[in-house]
Short mmCIF file of C-alpha atoms in Angstrom, two decimals:
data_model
loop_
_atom_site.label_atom_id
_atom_site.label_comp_id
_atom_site.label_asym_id
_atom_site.label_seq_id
_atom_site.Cartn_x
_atom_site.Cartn_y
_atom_site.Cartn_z
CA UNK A 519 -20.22 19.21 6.20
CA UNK A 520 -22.48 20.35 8.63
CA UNK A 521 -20.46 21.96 11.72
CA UNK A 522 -21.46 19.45 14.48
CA UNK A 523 -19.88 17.20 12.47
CA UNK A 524 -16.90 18.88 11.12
CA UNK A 525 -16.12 19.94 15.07
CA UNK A 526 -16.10 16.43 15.73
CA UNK A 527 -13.89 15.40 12.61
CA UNK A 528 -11.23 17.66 14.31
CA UNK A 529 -11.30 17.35 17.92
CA UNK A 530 -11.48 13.30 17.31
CA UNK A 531 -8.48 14.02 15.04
CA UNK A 532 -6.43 15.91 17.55
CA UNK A 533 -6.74 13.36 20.35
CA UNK A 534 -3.98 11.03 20.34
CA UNK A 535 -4.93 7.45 20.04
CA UNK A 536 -2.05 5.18 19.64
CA UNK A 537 -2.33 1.81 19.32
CA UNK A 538 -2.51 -0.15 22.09
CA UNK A 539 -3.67 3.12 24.27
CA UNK A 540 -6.73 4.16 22.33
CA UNK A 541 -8.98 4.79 25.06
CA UNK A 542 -9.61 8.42 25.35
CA UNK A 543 -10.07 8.33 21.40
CA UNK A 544 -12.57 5.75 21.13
CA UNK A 545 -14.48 7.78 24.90
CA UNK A 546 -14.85 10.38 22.35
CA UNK A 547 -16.17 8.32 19.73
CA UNK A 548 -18.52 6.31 21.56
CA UNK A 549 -20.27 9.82 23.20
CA UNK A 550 -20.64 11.00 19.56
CA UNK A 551 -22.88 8.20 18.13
CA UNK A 552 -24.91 7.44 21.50
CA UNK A 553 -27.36 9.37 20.24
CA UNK A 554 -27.67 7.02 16.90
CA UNK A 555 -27.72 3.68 18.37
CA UNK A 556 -29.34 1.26 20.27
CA UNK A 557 -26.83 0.10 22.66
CA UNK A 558 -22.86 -0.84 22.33
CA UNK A 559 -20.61 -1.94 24.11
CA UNK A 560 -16.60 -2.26 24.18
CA UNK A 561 -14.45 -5.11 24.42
CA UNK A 562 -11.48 -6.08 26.62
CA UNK A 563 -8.85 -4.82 24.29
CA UNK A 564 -11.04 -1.04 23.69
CA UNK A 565 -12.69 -1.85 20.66
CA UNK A 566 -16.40 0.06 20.54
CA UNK A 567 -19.33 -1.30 18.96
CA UNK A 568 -22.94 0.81 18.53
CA UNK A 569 -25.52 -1.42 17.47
CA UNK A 570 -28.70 -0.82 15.92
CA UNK A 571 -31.54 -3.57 15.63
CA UNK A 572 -29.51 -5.46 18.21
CA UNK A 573 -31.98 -8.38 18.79
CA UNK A 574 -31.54 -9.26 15.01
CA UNK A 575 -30.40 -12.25 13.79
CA UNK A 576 -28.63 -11.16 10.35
CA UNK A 577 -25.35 -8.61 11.27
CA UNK A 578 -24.07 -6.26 9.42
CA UNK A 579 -20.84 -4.91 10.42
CA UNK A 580 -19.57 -1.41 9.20
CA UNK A 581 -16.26 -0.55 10.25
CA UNK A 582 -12.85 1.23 10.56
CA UNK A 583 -10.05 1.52 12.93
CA UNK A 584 -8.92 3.98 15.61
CA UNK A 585 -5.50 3.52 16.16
CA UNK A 586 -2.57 5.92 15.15
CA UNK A 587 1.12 5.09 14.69
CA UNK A 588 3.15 5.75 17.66
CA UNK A 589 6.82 4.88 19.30
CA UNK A 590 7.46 3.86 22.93
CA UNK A 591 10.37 4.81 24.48
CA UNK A 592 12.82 2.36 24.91
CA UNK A 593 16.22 3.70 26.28
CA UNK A 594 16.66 6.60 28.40
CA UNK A 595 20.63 7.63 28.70
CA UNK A 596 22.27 9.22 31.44
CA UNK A 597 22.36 12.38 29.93
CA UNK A 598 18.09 12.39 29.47
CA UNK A 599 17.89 11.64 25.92
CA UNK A 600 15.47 9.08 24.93
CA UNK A 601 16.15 6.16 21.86
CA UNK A 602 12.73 4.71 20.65
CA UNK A 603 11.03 1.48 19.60
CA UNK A 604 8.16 1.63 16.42
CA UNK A 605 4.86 1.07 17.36
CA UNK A 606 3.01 0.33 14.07
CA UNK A 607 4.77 2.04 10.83
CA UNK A 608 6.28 5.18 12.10
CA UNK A 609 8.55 6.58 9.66
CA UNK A 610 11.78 7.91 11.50
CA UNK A 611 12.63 9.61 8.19
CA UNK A 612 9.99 12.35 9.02
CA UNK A 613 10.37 12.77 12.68
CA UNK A 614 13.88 15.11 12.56
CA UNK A 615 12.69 18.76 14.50
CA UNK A 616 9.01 17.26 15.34
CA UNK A 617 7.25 17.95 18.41
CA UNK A 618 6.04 15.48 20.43
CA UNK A 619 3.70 14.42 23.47
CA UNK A 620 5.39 12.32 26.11
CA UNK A 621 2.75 9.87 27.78
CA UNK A 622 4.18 9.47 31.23
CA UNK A 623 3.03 8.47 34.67
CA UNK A 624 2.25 12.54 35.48
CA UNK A 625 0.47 13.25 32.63
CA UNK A 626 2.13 14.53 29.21
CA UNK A 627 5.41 16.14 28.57
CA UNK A 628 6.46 17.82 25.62
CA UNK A 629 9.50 16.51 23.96
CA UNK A 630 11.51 16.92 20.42
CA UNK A 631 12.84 14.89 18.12
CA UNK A 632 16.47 16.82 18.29
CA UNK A 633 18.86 16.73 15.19
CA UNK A 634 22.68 17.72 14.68
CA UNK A 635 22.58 21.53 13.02
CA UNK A 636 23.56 21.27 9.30
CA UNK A 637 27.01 22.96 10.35
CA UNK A 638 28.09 20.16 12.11
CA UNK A 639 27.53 17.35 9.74
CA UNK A 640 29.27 15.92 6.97
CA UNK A 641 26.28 16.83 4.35
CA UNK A 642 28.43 14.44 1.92
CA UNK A 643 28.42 11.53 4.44
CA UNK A 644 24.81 12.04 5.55
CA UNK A 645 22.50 9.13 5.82
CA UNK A 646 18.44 8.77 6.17
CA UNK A 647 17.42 9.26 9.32
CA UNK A 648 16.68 5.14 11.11
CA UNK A 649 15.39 4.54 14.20
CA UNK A 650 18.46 3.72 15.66
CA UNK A 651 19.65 7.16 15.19
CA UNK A 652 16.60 9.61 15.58
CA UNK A 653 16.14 10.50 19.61
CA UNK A 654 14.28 13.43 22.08
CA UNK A 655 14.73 15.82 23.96
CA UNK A 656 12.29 16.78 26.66
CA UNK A 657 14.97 19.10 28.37
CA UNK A 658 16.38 17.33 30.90
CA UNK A 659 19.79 16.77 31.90
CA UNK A 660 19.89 13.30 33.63
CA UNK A 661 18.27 10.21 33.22
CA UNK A 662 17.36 11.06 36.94
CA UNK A 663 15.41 14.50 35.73
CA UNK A 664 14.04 12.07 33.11
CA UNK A 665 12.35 9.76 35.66
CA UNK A 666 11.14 12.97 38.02
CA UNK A 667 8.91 13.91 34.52
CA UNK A 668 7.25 10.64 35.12
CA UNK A 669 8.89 9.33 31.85
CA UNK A 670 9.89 5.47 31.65
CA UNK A 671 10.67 2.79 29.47
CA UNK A 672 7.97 1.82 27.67
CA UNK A 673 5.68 5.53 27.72
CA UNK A 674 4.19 6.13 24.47
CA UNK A 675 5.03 8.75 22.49
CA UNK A 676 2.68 10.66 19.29
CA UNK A 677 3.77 13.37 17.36
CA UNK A 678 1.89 17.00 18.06
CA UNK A 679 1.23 18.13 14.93
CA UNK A 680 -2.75 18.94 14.59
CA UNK A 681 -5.75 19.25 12.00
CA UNK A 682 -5.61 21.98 9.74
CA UNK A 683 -7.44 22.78 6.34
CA UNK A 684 -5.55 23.53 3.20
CA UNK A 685 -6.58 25.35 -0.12
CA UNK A 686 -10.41 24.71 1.41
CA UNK A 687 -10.52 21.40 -0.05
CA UNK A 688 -8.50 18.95 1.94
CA UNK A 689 -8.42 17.76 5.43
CA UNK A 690 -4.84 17.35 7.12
CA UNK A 691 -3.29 16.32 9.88
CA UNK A 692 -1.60 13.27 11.91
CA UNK A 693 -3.70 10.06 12.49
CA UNK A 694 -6.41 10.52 9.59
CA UNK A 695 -5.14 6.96 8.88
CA UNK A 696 -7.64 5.50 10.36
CA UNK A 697 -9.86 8.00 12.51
CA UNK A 698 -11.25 9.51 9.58
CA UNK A 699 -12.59 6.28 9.19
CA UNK A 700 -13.87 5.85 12.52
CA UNK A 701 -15.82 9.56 11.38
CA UNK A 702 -17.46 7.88 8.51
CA UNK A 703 -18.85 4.94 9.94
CA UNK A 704 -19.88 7.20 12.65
CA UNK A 705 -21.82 9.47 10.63
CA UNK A 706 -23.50 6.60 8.30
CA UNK A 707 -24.80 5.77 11.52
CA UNK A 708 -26.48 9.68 12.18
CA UNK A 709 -27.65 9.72 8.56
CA UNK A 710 -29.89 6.64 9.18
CA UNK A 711 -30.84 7.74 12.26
CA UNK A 712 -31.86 11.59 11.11
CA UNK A 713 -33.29 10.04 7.52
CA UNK A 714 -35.61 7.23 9.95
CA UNK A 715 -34.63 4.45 7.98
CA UNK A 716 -35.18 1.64 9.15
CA UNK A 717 -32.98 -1.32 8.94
CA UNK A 718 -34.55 -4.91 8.90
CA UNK A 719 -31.14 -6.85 10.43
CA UNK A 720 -28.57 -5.55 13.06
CA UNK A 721 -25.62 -3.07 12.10
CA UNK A 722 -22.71 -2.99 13.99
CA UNK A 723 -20.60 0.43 13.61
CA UNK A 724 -17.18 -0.96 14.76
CA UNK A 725 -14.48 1.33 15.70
CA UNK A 726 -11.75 -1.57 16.33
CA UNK A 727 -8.17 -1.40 18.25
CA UNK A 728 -4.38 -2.18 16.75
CA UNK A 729 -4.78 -2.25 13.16
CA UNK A 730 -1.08 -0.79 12.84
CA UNK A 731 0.29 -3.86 14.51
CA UNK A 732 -1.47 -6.62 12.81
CA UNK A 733 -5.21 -5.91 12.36
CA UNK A 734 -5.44 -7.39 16.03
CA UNK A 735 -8.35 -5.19 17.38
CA UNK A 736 -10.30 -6.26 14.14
CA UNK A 737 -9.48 -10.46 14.30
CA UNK A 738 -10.90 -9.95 18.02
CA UNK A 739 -14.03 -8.41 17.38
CA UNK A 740 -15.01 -10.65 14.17
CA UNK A 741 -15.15 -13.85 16.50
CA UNK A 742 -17.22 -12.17 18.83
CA UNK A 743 -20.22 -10.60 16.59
CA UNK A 744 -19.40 -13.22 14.57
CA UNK A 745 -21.28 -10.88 11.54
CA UNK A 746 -22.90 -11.96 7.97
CA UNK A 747 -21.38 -8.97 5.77
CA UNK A 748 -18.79 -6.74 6.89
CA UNK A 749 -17.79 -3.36 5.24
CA UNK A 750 -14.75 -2.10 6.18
CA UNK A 751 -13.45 1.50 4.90
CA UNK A 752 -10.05 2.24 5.32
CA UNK A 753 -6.97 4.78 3.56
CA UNK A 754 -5.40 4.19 0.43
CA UNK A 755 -2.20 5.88 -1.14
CA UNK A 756 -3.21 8.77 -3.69
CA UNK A 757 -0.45 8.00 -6.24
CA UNK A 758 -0.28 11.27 -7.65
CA UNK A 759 2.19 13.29 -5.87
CA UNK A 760 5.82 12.53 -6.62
CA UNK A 761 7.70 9.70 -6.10
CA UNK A 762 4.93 7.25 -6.63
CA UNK A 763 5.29 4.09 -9.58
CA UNK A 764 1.50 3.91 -11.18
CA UNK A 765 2.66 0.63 -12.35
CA UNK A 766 3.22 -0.85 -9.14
CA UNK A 767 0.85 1.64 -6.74
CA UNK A 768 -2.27 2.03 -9.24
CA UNK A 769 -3.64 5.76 -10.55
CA UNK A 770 -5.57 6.51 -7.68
CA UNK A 771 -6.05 10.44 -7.55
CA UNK A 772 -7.88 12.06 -4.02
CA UNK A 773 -11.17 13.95 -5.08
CA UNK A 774 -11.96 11.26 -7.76
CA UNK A 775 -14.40 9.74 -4.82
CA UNK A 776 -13.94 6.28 -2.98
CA UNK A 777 -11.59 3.42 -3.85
CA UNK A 778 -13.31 0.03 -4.25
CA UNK A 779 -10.82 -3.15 -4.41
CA UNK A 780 -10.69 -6.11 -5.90
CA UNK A 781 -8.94 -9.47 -4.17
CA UNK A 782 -9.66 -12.26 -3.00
CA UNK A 783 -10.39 -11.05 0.48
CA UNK A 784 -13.79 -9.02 -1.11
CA UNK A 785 -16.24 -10.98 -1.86
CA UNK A 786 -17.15 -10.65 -5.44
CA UNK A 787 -21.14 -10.30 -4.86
CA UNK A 788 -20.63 -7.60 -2.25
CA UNK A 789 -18.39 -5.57 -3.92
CA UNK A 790 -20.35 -5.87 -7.32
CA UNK A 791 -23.66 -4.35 -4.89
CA UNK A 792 -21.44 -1.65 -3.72
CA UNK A 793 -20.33 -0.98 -7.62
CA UNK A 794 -23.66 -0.68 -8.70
CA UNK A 795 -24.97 1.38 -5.93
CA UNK A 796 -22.64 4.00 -6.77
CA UNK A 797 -23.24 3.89 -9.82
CA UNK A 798 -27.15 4.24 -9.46
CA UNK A 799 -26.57 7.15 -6.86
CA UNK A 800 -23.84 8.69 -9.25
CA UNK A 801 -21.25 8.45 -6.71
CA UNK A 802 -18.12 8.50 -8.68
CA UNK A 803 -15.57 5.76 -7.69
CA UNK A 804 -12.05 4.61 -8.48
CA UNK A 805 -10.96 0.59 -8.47
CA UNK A 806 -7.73 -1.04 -7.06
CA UNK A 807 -5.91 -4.28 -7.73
CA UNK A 808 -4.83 -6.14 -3.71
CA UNK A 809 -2.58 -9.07 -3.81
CA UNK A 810 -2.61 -11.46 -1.61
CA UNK A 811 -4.22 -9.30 1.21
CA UNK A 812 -5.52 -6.45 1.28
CA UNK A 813 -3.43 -5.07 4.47
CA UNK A 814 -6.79 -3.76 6.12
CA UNK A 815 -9.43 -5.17 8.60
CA UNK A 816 -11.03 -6.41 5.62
CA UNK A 817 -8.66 -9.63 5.76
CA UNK A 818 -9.67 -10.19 9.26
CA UNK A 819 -12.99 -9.95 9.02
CA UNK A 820 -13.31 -11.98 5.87
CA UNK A 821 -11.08 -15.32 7.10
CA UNK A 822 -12.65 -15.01 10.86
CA UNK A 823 -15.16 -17.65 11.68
CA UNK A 824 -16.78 -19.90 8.59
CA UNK A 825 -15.62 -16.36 6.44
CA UNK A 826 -17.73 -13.41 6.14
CA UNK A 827 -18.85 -11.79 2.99
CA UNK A 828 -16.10 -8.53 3.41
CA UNK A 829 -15.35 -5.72 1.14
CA UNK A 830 -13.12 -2.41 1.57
CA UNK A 831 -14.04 0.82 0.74
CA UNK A 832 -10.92 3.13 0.33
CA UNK A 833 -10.44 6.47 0.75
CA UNK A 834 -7.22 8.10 -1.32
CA UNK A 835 -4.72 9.86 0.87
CA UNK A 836 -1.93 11.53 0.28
CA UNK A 837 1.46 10.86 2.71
CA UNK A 838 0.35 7.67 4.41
CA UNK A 839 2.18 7.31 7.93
CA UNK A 840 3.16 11.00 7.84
CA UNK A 841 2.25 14.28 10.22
CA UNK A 842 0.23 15.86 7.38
CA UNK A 843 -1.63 12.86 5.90
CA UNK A 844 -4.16 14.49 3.25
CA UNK A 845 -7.85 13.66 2.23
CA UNK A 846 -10.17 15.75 -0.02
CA UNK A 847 -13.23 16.64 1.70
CA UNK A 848 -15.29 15.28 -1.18
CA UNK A 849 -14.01 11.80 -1.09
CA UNK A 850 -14.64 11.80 2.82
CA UNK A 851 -18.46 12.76 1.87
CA UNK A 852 -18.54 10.41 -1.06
CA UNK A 853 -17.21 7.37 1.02
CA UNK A 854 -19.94 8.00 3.43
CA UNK A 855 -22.74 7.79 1.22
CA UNK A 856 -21.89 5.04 -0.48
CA UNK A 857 -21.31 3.00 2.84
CA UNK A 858 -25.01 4.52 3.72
CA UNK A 859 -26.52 3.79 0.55
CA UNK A 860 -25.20 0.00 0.24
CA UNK A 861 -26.00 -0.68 3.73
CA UNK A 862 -29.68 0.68 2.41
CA UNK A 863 -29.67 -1.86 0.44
CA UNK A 864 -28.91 -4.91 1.47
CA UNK A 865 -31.37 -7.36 2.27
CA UNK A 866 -32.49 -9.12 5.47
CA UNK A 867 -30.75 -13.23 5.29
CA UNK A 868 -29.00 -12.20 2.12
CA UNK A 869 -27.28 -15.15 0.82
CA UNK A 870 -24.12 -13.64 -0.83
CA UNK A 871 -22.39 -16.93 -1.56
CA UNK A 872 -21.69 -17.72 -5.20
CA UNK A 873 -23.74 -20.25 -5.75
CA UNK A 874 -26.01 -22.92 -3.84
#
């Protein structure tokens, strides 16, 4: 990776973005691919589009999402301590003795997630942690002190933990689920624009808002471009690593290169181009099985409007929803030339229905 890019990867990494509060994330985003676009813009909600070829009538819609997993604070009691509600999938089983950033009215405060010292418990008696039971600390005394911090009911709260590099092969950190995705799209968009390829329809490099609640950010943005294809690259679980079923979760193995699924949200004829591009680029690739949804943008962009022609490109992770979610640096560089070298080829008015 070149090091513009890589010193990107990690700064747009270490900004918090939760959902619902993604602004400063997607500011960051938006000043990085300025340079490869036409024009953008962003909608009420924070969603950021660049656009190249905007005058076009044929769209083309690339995109990922920006939002991170989060909890608000929901209870304050009188002795400080602060009780949480979820916002998206936050695991309270990993937060125990994690640091955290307080969003208050003042700016941030650092808080932990406190937990009784072994000594005290009843290790035969203990339970998971829930979010009923996990709480933080941000060392005050009163509920009083609390409210002086500029803390309240209802500021968000992300965990600290940062981007590091392990074994000089994988990528780690909080949030890569989904702002390594927002990375990807972001540099498809410099490689067309460095390679001077031009494009004979309008691409739309979406970075969309509240995926972990819902997709919501996505369903917003489809009505409004109201696109012709959409390719949507998200994370997948790596089932390698303990504790995972291959019956149920599929063998999907990080550094084996992108993750291309089948359902009935992809459209068959779009995901069959993206098959055989990789293969005729000898980008190796790894297939999954969706049920009924696919659990990514990809659903809302493919049942928005009269239905778009949607497929997902996936790429394997290891410790979804976790502080140090895992990607092989490969598979990151794999994903994005196969979103670059589909998007290469498709076709101006490309009819991708079945049949006619």
């Amino acid at each position: 990776m070149r090091p513009e890019s890589f010193k990107f990867l990690e700064n747009y990494l270490n900004n918090p973005s939760p959902t619902g509060f993604e602004k400063e994330g997607q500011k960051l985003w938006l000043e990085y691919i300025k340079p490869y676009i036409d024009s953008y813009f962003v909608d009420t909600y924070g969603t950021v589009v660049g656009v190249i070829n905007p005058d076009a009538k044929y769209k083309v819609v690339i995109e990922a999402h920006a939002d991170e997993i989060s909890y608000f604070v929901n209870y304050i009691t009188k002795e400080g301590y602060l009780y949480l509600r979820r916002n998206g999938g936050s695991d309270a089983l990993v937060a125990p003795s994690k640091r955290v950033n307080i969003f208050g009215e003042k700016g941030i405060v650092k808080g932990i997630f406190g937990w009784p010292a072994i000594h005290v418990r009843k290790i035969e008696q203990d339970k998971a942690p829930t979010i009923e039971t996990i709480f933080l600390d941000c060392g005050a005394s009163s509920a009083d002190e609390v409210a002086e911090l500029g803390i309240h009911v209802g500021s968000v709260v992300t965990f600290e933990d940062e981007f590091t590099v392990l074994n000089d092969k994988y990528y780690v950190g909080r949030a890569l689920d989904n702002r390594v995705g927002g990375f990807m799209v972001a540099e498809v968009a410099r490689m067309l624009k460095e390679n001077k390829k031009t494009l004979p329809f309008g691409l739309y490099i979406v970075n969309a808002v509240q995926e972990e609640i819902g997709l919501r950010g996505a369903e917003m943005i489809a009505h409004r471009i109201n696109p012709d294809v959409a390719i949507i690259t998200d994370v997948t679980h790596d089932s390698q690593s303990p504790m995972y079923e291959k019956k149920t979760a599929g063998d999907i193995s990080c550094g084996k290169g992108p993750v291309i699924t089948y359902g009935p949200a992809v459209q068959n004829n779009l995901r069959d181009l993206i098959i055989n591009t990789a293969k005729e680029t000898d980008i190796p690739f790894q297939r999954a099985a969706a049920t009924r949804a696919t659990g990514t943008d990809t659903d809302a962009f493919a049942y928005s409007g009269s239905g778009v022609a949607s497929a997902l490109i996936s790429l394997p992770l290891k410790y979804m929803h976790t502080t140090v979610e895992t990607v092989h640096k490969d598979d990151v560089q794999n994903v994005i030339n196969l979103i670059y070298e589909t998007v290469l080829r498709i076709e101006d008015g490309q009819d991708f229905r079945y049949f006619s």
